[in-house]
Amino acid sequence: MEAGKFAVQDPAKRAMVLTALFIAQEQFGYLSPQAIARVAERLNMAPEDVYETATFYSMFRFKPVGRHVIQVCEGLSCHLAGGAERLVEYLQRTLGIGPGETTLDGMFTLQTVQCLASCGTSPTMRIDDTLYESLTTDKVDMILQALRGEG
Amino acid sequence: MTNVRVTIDGQEVLVPAGSTVLEAARLAGIKISTLCDHPAIEPIGACRVCLVEIEKQRVLQPACTFPVSEGMVVHTNSERVQESRRFVLQLLFSERNHFCMFCQMSGSCELQSLAYENGLDHWEFDRAFTKFSVDASRKYFAMDHNRCILCRRCIRACDELVGNGTLGLKNRGANTIIIADLDVPFGESSCVSCGTCLQICPTGALMDRASAYMGAKNEITRVKSRCMACSVGCGVELVVRDNRVIRVEGDWEAAPNKGLLCEIGRFHPLHEERHRLRKPLVRREGILVEATWEEALRAAAQGLKAAGQEVCTVASGFVTNEEAAALQALPGAKALMGSAPVAGDGSCLGVLDEADVYIMVNTDLAKDHQVAGFAIKRSVRHRGARLVVLSDQPTKMDDWAIARWTLAEADRAVRLAAEAQMPAIIYTPEGAALAETLAAQLPRAKRVALAPLGNALGLAQAGISQGFDGQKAAAYVVVAGEAPAMPAPLASALDKADFVVAQASYREPWDQVADVLLPMPTTFEKSGTMVNTEGHAYALSAAVKVTLPSVQEMAAQLGSLL
């Protein structure tokens, strides 16, 4: 088969796929089949190729998440600081969900991650784009309350 | 084209510049083990089995993708290469379930053969594998991800050859699996069940339901023949064991299909649900009862004579040239079980891989002549060709088309194709008149006329060239073969006829109308020739021996009685 047959695909456009997926995830909250199809259409790619790329990376979501995504660090420093296990356990009890699950009111999704690159202020968690450091259970209560208060 | 000189295992060969090391080795007659590579698809260097040592290269390089250069020196079987090949095989075997003794591909598996060739009697690594569920949602074959080596042959075949693009991957590393569309069950996906992925899979990951565990490589024979289900006339390899066809595969070396087949050619014969007809049946007091061949022929002659001189013989597309010639022994008119074929401009189906604009006129290549449709799909996907569908009804090709316009809007297609380098107009008799009008306005256009029945052109050459559009004869002889259904004009004519003799491979639907029903060998069971829509004569070889009387015997004996 001739080598030039993939020439119709625009390499510069394809290179945008990760950026486009991040934008789509921000807009739709997760990568639904519709979101994938839209990215594929804009970049002139096959939807299967976009999906293949997206599933290769761990930071893309394919199911709806709550309004706020809580990522608790389980990395070595947070673990040694005594936070990780206790924090995850506390959040599970408070929210009534396990890691990977979303509260029934659609407010919070709980996730565990490996490192949030803030070992000096462990234990840490990230909610959406905000990093929370040197956590205690009291602090967690306050943070959750504030987020609930926002509506 | 310029040539370059390379030395492979001490042997100097002159190969075209741009060849890969693997291609050069093949020219030199040197075998390099491969696994993910397949001649019909683009190499991707995924499996690392074909790694070879190239002098002045720091590390081993995959032969399937590495281009040759002047003065290159290659060692395909050095100690280092052998060691690396065994290492790669060990890695492949240690991930997922490759316990050959339980696998239906054992004995025909490319991974297993490589292990034997390379003396791999064990593997040193722990068996670390995730268990995946088996997807058996497809009618004709199942997917066991646990036996998949992620060579991506199926994905490439679906994309590059069939142009369907159903298959893809998800996840990464050890969790990577093959998926359909955006991860839906295969049976609910956009898959068209052509089975190309099944045929190209090197391991037991894709399992044919009809032939699973029915015979390994050394227990089967392969017979090259032709599919008569439509006029593309695809080359097939019939996989036979114990005088039975267990699987149909596309013949990679045969034009025009080059290994591809469609659902109808590959799977329908082995999933036939109609009753096979092996003994003649004669209608007595309204009921079909078994009879001997002689009794049946006498009853047929009697009935036809009683109906008068007006006999019409109708032949289906499953009738070979030789059978058609023999039908001249029968008196009366002869007709085709469908429309008469129309002539194109002699363009071969190869045009479909060159054209830049396609106008598909009043037909659906995703239903009939599917393998021709695959050529259009892959051209749309990979060559930037454009398809226009002219049809008043939706077609299954619409997703590949830039537009579907009604027959009345044909002018729009002309305007679009006017600037094309090589427009191709594809049609069957139903769209012939419009296609001619379009062609008259497009001087550069190629006209690809597809014959309506498998061997329509062969039958026409044998003098059976009239389409059947409701001729009224008092009696009919229908030579049906495996024809799946009666076209409407024939059904109403047979309904009104005084007497009907049918020779067919299956009871249905002929048992509804026939007064005498005679058995007929299927395409697998007869030798002969057919002429495909391009006018090429192709040979059929009997893969299975049967004792059923042939059409030739029927025609000669019935002819002499009349």
mmCIF file of N, CA, C and O in Angstrom, chain B residues 197-262:
data_model
loop_
_atom_site.group_PDB
_atom_site.id
_atom_site.type_symbol
_atom_site.label_atom_id
_atom_site.label_comp_id
_atom_site.label_asym_id
_atom_site.label_seq_id
_atom_site.Cartn_x
_atom_site.Cartn_y
_atom_site.Cartn_z
ATOM 1 N N CYS B 197 -11.198 -9.054 10.229
ATOM 2 C CA CYS B 197 -10.400 -9.085 11.463
ATOM 3 C C CYS B 197 -10.209 -10.515 11.929
ATOM 4 O O CYS B 197 -9.129 -10.904 12.374
ATOM 5 N N LEU B 198 -11.268 -11.304 11.814
ATOM 6 C CA LEU B 198 -11.207 -12.709 12.212
ATOM 7 C C LEU B 198 -10.155 -13.452 11.391
ATOM 8 O O LEU B 198 -9.361 -14.233 11.910
ATOM 9 N N GLN B 199 -10.154 -13.174 10.099
ATOM 10 C CA GLN B 199 -9.228 -13.878 9.212
ATOM 11 C C GLN B 199 -7.781 -13.448 9.443
ATOM 12 O O GLN B 199 -6.852 -14.241 9.306
ATOM 13 N N ILE B 200 -7.568 -12.198 9.825
ATOM 14 C CA ILE B 200 -6.208 -11.672 9.906
ATOM 15 C C ILE B 200 -5.610 -11.845 11.300
ATOM 16 O O ILE B 200 -4.400 -11.689 11.492
ATOM 17 N N CYS B 201 -6.425 -12.210 12.287
ATOM 18 C CA CYS B 201 -5.941 -12.356 13.671
ATOM 19 C C CYS B 201 -4.938 -13.502 13.750
ATOM 20 O O CYS B 201 -5.238 -14.616 13.335
ATOM 21 N N PRO B 202 -3.730 -13.252 14.283
ATOM 22 C CA PRO B 202 -2.717 -14.307 14.296
ATOM 23 C C PRO B 202 -2.900 -15.316 15.433
ATOM 24 O O PRO B 202 -2.318 -16.390 15.409
ATOM 25 N N THR B 203 -3.685 -14.976 16.437
ATOM 26 C CA THR B 203 -3.847 -15.873 17.595
ATOM 27 C C THR B 203 -5.300 -16.313 17.710
ATOM 28 O O THR B 203 -6.081 -16.141 16.787
ATOM 29 N N GLY B 204 -5.646 -16.846 18.857
ATOM 30 C CA GLY B 204 -7.017 -17.306 19.071
ATOM 31 C C GLY B 204 -7.910 -16.253 19.685
ATOM 32 O O GLY B 204 -8.951 -16.575 20.239
ATOM 33 N N ALA B 205 -7.502 -14.986 19.604
ATOM 34 C CA ALA B 205 -8.313 -13.935 20.230
ATOM 35 C C ALA B 205 -9.660 -13.788 19.542
ATOM 36 O O ALA B 205 -10.670 -13.559 20.189
ATOM 37 N N LEU B 206 -9.666 -13.913 18.228
ATOM 38 C CA LEU B 206 -10.933 -13.878 17.507
ATOM 39 C C LEU B 206 -11.274 -15.307 17.090
ATOM 40 O O LEU B 206 -10.472 -15.980 16.447
ATOM 41 N N MET B 207 -12.421 -15.747 17.482
ATOM 42 C CA MET B 207 -12.811 -17.151 17.353
ATOM 43 C C MET B 207 -14.044 -17.280 16.485
ATOM 44 O O MET B 207 -15.084 -16.713 16.793
ATOM 45 N N ASP B 208 -13.933 -18.035 15.423
ATOM 46 C CA ASP B 208 -15.079 -18.264 14.539
ATOM 47 C C ASP B 208 -16.013 -19.277 15.196
ATOM 48 O O ASP B 208 -15.586 -20.359 15.592
ATOM 49 N N ARG B 209 -17.267 -18.918 15.318
ATOM 50 C CA ARG B 209 -18.197 -19.838 15.993
ATOM 51 C C ARG B 209 -18.393 -21.134 15.210
ATOM 52 O O ARG B 209 -18.507 -22.199 15.796
ATOM 53 N N ALA B 210 -18.476 -21.017 13.882
ATOM 54 C CA ALA B 210 -18.781 -22.209 13.085
ATOM 55 C C ALA B 210 -17.619 -23.203 13.098
ATOM 56 O O ALA B 210 -17.834 -24.409 13.111
ATOM 57 N N SER B 211 -16.372 -22.718 13.098
ATOM 58 C CA SER B 211 -15.259 -23.654 12.915
ATOM 59 C C SER B 211 -14.356 -23.796 14.141
ATOM 60 O O SER B 211 -13.334 -24.470 14.071
ATOM 61 N N ALA B 212 -14.720 -23.182 15.256
ATOM 62 C CA ALA B 212 -13.870 -23.280 16.444
ATOM 63 C C ALA B 212 -13.681 -24.744 16.852
ATOM 64 O O ALA B 212 -14.633 -25.517 16.859
ATOM 65 N N TYR B 213 -12.474 -25.102 17.135
ATOM 66 C CA TYR B 213 -12.101 -26.471 17.557
ATOM 67 C C TYR B 213 -12.421 -27.527 16.498
ATOM 68 O O TYR B 213 -12.564 -28.698 16.801
ATOM 69 N N MET B 214 -12.578 -27.112 15.256
ATOM 70 C CA MET B 214 -12.964 -28.077 14.223
ATOM 71 C C MET B 214 -11.785 -28.599 13.426
ATOM 72 O O MET B 214 -11.960 -29.487 12.598
ATOM 73 N N GLY B 215 -10.597 -28.048 13.638
ATOM 74 C CA GLY B 215 -9.476 -28.599 12.884
ATOM 75 C C GLY B 215 -8.328 -27.625 12.803
ATOM 76 O O GLY B 215 -8.520 -26.458 12.466
ATOM 77 N N ALA B 216 -7.134 -28.094 13.144
ATOM 78 C CA ALA B 216 -5.942 -27.270 13.052
ATOM 79 C C ALA B 216 -5.370 -27.388 11.641
ATOM 80 O O ALA B 216 -5.839 -28.177 10.823
ATOM 81 N N LYS B 217 -4.323 -26.588 11.423
ATOM 82 C CA LYS B 217 -3.701 -26.460 10.106
ATOM 83 C C LYS B 217 -3.421 -27.803 9.416
ATOM 84 O O LYS B 217 -3.644 -27.944 8.220
ATOM 85 N N ASN B 218 -2.931 -28.776 10.178
ATOM 86 C CA ASN B 218 -2.543 -30.040 9.558
ATOM 87 C C ASN B 218 -3.716 -31.000 9.370
ATOM 88 O O ASN B 218 -3.553 -32.093 8.870
ATOM 89 N N GLU B 219 -4.895 -30.588 9.816
ATOM 90 C CA GLU B 219 -6.055 -31.473 9.674
ATOM 91 C C GLU B 219 -7.023 -30.985 8.589
ATOM 92 O O GLU B 219 -8.029 -31.618 8.319
ATOM 93 N N ILE B 220 -6.695 -29.848 8.010
ATOM 94 C CA ILE B 220 -7.611 -29.265 7.037
ATOM 95 C C ILE B 220 -6.947 -29.173 5.672
ATOM 96 O O ILE B 220 -5.730 -29.241 5.557
ATOM 97 N N THR B 221 -7.768 -29.059 4.641
ATOM 98 C CA THR B 221 -7.230 -28.709 3.323
ATOM 99 C C THR B 221 -7.901 -27.413 2.893
ATOM 100 O O THR B 221 -8.978 -27.069 3.376
ATOM 101 N N ARG B 222 -7.208 -26.705 2.011
ATOM 102 C CA ARG B 222 -7.745 -25.430 1.530
ATOM 103 C C ARG B 222 -7.971 -25.523 0.036
ATOM 104 O O ARG B 222 -7.093 -25.958 -0.686
ATOM 105 N N VAL B 223 -9.159 -25.145 -0.384
ATOM 106 C CA VAL B 223 -9.488 -25.205 -1.803
ATOM 107 C C VAL B 223 -9.821 -23.796 -2.274
ATOM 108 O O VAL B 223 -10.683 -23.128 -1.696
ATOM 109 N N LYS B 224 -9.113 -23.351 -3.295
ATOM 110 C CA LYS B 224 -9.392 -22.014 -3.827
ATOM 111 C C LYS B 224 -10.563 -22.085 -4.786
ATOM 112 O O LYS B 224 -10.601 -22.927 -5.674
ATOM 113 N N SER B 225 -11.540 -21.216 -4.557
ATOM 114 C CA SER B 225 -12.697 -21.196 -5.427
ATOM 115 C C SER B 225 -13.222 -19.762 -5.504
ATOM 116 O O SER B 225 -12.468 -18.828 -5.245
ATOM 117 N N ARG B 226 -14.483 -19.616 -5.848
ATOM 118 C CA ARG B 226 -15.074 -18.288 -5.995
ATOM 119 C C ARG B 226 -16.402 -18.229 -5.283
ATOM 120 O O ARG B 226 -17.105 -19.235 -5.171
ATOM 121 N N CYS B 227 -16.752 -17.047 -4.830
ATOM 122 C CA CYS B 227 -18.064 -16.813 -4.234
ATOM 123 C C CYS B 227 -18.999 -16.388 -5.361
ATOM 124 O O CYS B 227 -18.641 -15.552 -6.188
ATOM 125 N N MET B 228 -20.199 -16.963 -5.407
ATOM 126 C CA MET B 228 -21.144 -16.613 -6.477
ATOM 127 C C MET B 228 -22.312 -15.786 -5.961
ATOM 128 O O MET B 228 -23.290 -15.569 -6.671
ATOM 129 N N ALA B 229 -22.206 -15.322 -4.713
ATOM 130 C CA ALA B 229 -23.352 -14.618 -4.132
ATOM 131 C C ALA B 229 -23.604 -13.282 -4.808
ATOM 132 O O ALA B 229 -24.722 -12.793 -4.814
ATOM 133 N N CYS B 230 -22.568 -12.652 -5.336
ATOM 134 C CA CYS B 230 -22.801 -11.457 -6.148
ATOM 135 C C CYS B 230 -21.756 -11.427 -7.248
ATOM 136 O O CYS B 230 -20.844 -12.252 -7.291
ATOM 137 N N SER B 231 -21.859 -10.417 -8.111
ATOM 138 C CA SER B 231 -21.044 -10.442 -9.315
ATOM 139 C C SER B 231 -19.626 -9.910 -9.103
ATOM 140 O O SER B 231 -18.858 -9.831 -10.049
ATOM 141 N N VAL B 232 -19.278 -9.532 -7.867
ATOM 142 C CA VAL B 232 -17.880 -9.167 -7.631
ATOM 143 C C VAL B 232 -17.011 -10.414 -7.853
ATOM 144 O O VAL B 232 -15.911 -10.343 -8.366
ATOM 145 N N GLY B 233 -17.556 -11.569 -7.499
ATOM 146 C CA GLY B 233 -16.854 -12.833 -7.760
ATOM 147 C C GLY B 233 -15.594 -12.983 -6.940
ATOM 148 O O GLY B 233 -14.524 -13.309 -7.456
ATOM 149 N N CYS B 234 -15.695 -12.759 -5.640
ATOM 150 C CA CYS B 234 -14.520 -12.781 -4.769
ATOM 151 C C CYS B 234 -13.843 -14.143 -4.755
ATOM 152 O O CYS B 234 -14.514 -15.181 -4.736
ATOM 153 N N GLY B 235 -12.516 -14.122 -4.723
ATOM 154 C CA GLY B 235 -11.757 -15.348 -4.553
ATOM 155 C C GLY B 235 -11.847 -15.813 -3.113
ATOM 156 O O GLY B 235 -11.640 -15.033 -2.198
ATOM 157 N N VAL B 236 -12.191 -17.088 -2.923
ATOM 158 C CA VAL B 236 -12.304 -17.619 -1.560
ATOM 159 C C VAL B 236 -11.360 -18.796 -1.383
ATOM 160 O O VAL B 236 -10.925 -19.419 -2.355
ATOM 161 N N GLU B 237 -11.022 -19.046 -0.142
ATOM 162 C CA GLU B 237 -10.341 -20.282 0.215
ATOM 163 C C GLU B 237 -11.301 -21.047 1.106
ATOM 164 O O GLU B 237 -11.657 -20.575 2.192
ATOM 165 N N LEU B 238 -11.724 -22.198 0.630
ATOM 166 C CA LEU B 238 -12.655 -23.003 1.405
ATOM 167 C C LEU B 238 -11.841 -23.918 2.302
ATOM 168 O O LEU B 238 -10.985 -24.668 1.831
ATOM 169 N N VAL B 239 -12.066 -23.807 3.597
ATOM 170 C CA VAL B 239 -11.339 -24.619 4.568
ATOM 171 C C VAL B 239 -12.150 -25.889 4.795
ATOM 172 O O VAL B 239 -13.301 -25.825 5.232
ATOM 173 N N VAL B 240 -11.566 -27.019 4.451
ATOM 174 C CA VAL B 240 -12.331 -28.264 4.400
ATOM 175 C C VAL B 240 -11.761 -29.293 5.367
ATOM 176 O O VAL B 240 -10.538 -29.455 5.474
ATOM 177 N N ARG B 241 -12.644 -29.965 6.082
ATOM 178 C CA ARG B 241 -12.234 -31.121 6.859
ATOM 179 C C ARG B 241 -13.316 -32.193 6.743
ATOM 180 O O ARG B 241 -14.498 -31.893 6.865
ATOM 181 N N ASP B 242 -12.881 -33.416 6.526
ATOM 182 C CA ASP B 242 -13.804 -34.544 6.411
ATOM 183 C C ASP B 242 -14.931 -34.259 5.424
ATOM 184 O O ASP B 242 -16.117 -34.414 5.746
ATOM 185 N N ASN B 243 -14.566 -33.798 4.247
ATOM 186 C CA ASN B 243 -15.538 -33.549 3.193
ATOM 187 C C ASN B 243 -16.615 -32.548 3.609
ATOM 188 O O ASN B 243 -17.770 -32.652 3.237
ATOM 189 N N ARG B 244 -16.205 -31.595 4.432
ATOM 190 C CA ARG B 244 -17.149 -30.576 4.872
ATOM 191 C C ARG B 244 -16.440 -29.226 4.919
ATOM 192 O O ARG B 244 -15.312 -29.150 5.418
ATOM 193 N N VAL B 245 -17.078 -28.206 4.406
ATOM 194 C CA VAL B 245 -16.490 -26.863 4.501
ATOM 195 C C VAL B 245 -16.760 -26.344 5.909
ATOM 196 O O VAL B 245 -17.908 -26.297 6.347
ATOM 197 N N ILE B 246 -15.683 -26.044 6.654
ATOM 198 C CA ILE B 246 -15.908 -25.551 8.010
ATOM 199 C C ILE B 246 -15.765 -24.036 8.099
ATOM 200 O O ILE B 246 -16.229 -23.415 9.041
ATOM 201 N N ARG B 247 -15.088 -23.455 7.117
ATOM 202 C CA ARG B 247 -14.889 -22.000 7.186
ATOM 203 C C ARG B 247 -14.613 -21.484 5.776
ATOM 204 O O ARG B 247 -14.052 -22.203 4.954
ATOM 205 N N VAL B 248 -15.023 -20.257 5.526
ATOM 206 C CA VAL B 248 -14.713 -19.612 4.257
ATOM 207 C C VAL B 248 -13.783 -18.438 4.541
ATOM 208 O O VAL B 248 -14.064 -17.635 5.426
ATOM 209 N N GLU B 249 -12.671 -18.384 3.846
ATOM 210 C CA GLU B 249 -11.761 -17.258 4.018
ATOM 211 C C GLU B 249 -11.563 -16.559 2.677
ATOM 212 O O GLU B 249 -11.712 -17.171 1.623
ATOM 213 N N GLY B 250 -11.196 -15.302 2.740
ATOM 214 C CA GLY B 250 -10.888 -14.560 1.514
ATOM 215 C C GLY B 250 -9.504 -14.958 1.029
ATOM 216 O O GLY B 250 -8.600 -15.158 1.831
ATOM 217 N N ASP B 251 -9.345 -15.085 -0.285
ATOM 218 C CA ASP B 251 -8.048 -15.452 -0.855
ATOM 219 C C ASP B 251 -7.219 -14.170 -1.031
ATOM 220 O O ASP B 251 -7.548 -13.325 -1.858
ATOM 221 N N TRP B 252 -6.171 -14.038 -0.218
ATOM 222 C CA TRP B 252 -5.350 -12.818 -0.240
ATOM 223 C C TRP B 252 -4.745 -12.566 -1.623
ATOM 224 O O TRP B 252 -4.436 -11.435 -1.974
ATOM 225 N N GLU B 253 -4.565 -13.626 -2.392
ATOM 226 C CA GLU B 253 -3.895 -13.456 -3.684
ATOM 227 C C GLU B 253 -4.867 -13.210 -4.833
ATOM 228 O O GLU B 253 -4.442 -12.999 -5.969
ATOM 229 N N ALA B 254 -6.162 -13.291 -4.559
ATOM 230 C CA ALA B 254 -7.126 -13.233 -5.653
ATOM 231 C C ALA B 254 -7.609 -11.814 -5.933
ATOM 232 O O ALA B 254 -7.922 -11.061 -5.021
ATOM 233 N N ALA B 255 -7.667 -11.450 -7.228
ATOM 234 C CA ALA B 255 -8.381 -10.244 -7.630
ATOM 235 C C ALA B 255 -9.848 -10.651 -7.754
ATOM 236 O O ALA B 255 -10.131 -11.808 -8.037
ATOM 237 N N PRO B 256 -10.787 -9.752 -7.581
ATOM 238 C CA PRO B 256 -10.599 -8.342 -7.253
ATOM 239 C C PRO B 256 -10.631 -8.069 -5.754
ATOM 240 O O PRO B 256 -10.419 -6.945 -5.342
ATOM 241 N N ASN B 257 -10.886 -9.085 -4.927
ATOM 242 C CA ASN B 257 -11.157 -8.795 -3.510
ATOM 243 C C ASN B 257 -9.914 -8.766 -2.639
ATOM 244 O O ASN B 257 -9.926 -8.207 -1.563
ATOM 245 N N LYS B 258 -8.808 -9.347 -3.077
ATOM 246 C CA LYS B 258 -7.538 -9.352 -2.343
ATOM 247 C C LYS B 258 -7.716 -9.709 -0.867
ATOM 248 O O LYS B 258 -7.242 -9.015 0.028
ATOM 249 N N GLY B 259 -8.419 -10.798 -0.631
ATOM 250 C CA GLY B 259 -8.548 -11.290 0.743
ATOM 251 C C GLY B 259 -9.829 -10.891 1.443
ATOM 252 O O GLY B 259 -10.213 -11.513 2.426
ATOM 253 N N LEU B 260 -10.482 -9.850 0.959
ATOM 254 C CA LEU B 260 -11.696 -9.396 1.645
ATOM 255 C C LEU B 260 -12.903 -10.212 1.210
ATOM 256 O O LEU B 260 -12.975 -10.693 0.086
ATOM 257 N N LEU B 261 -13.840 -10.355 2.113
ATOM 258 C CA LEU B 261 -15.136 -10.949 1.806
ATOM 259 C C LEU B 261 -16.161 -10.155 2.602
ATOM 260 O O LEU B 261 -15.797 -9.375 3.476
ATOM 261 N N CYS B 262 -17.446 -10.379 2.304
ATOM 262 C CA CYS B 262 -18.472 -9.716 3.108
ATOM 263 C C CYS B 262 -19.191 -10.769 3.932
ATOM 264 O O CYS B 262 -18.934 -11.958 3.817
#
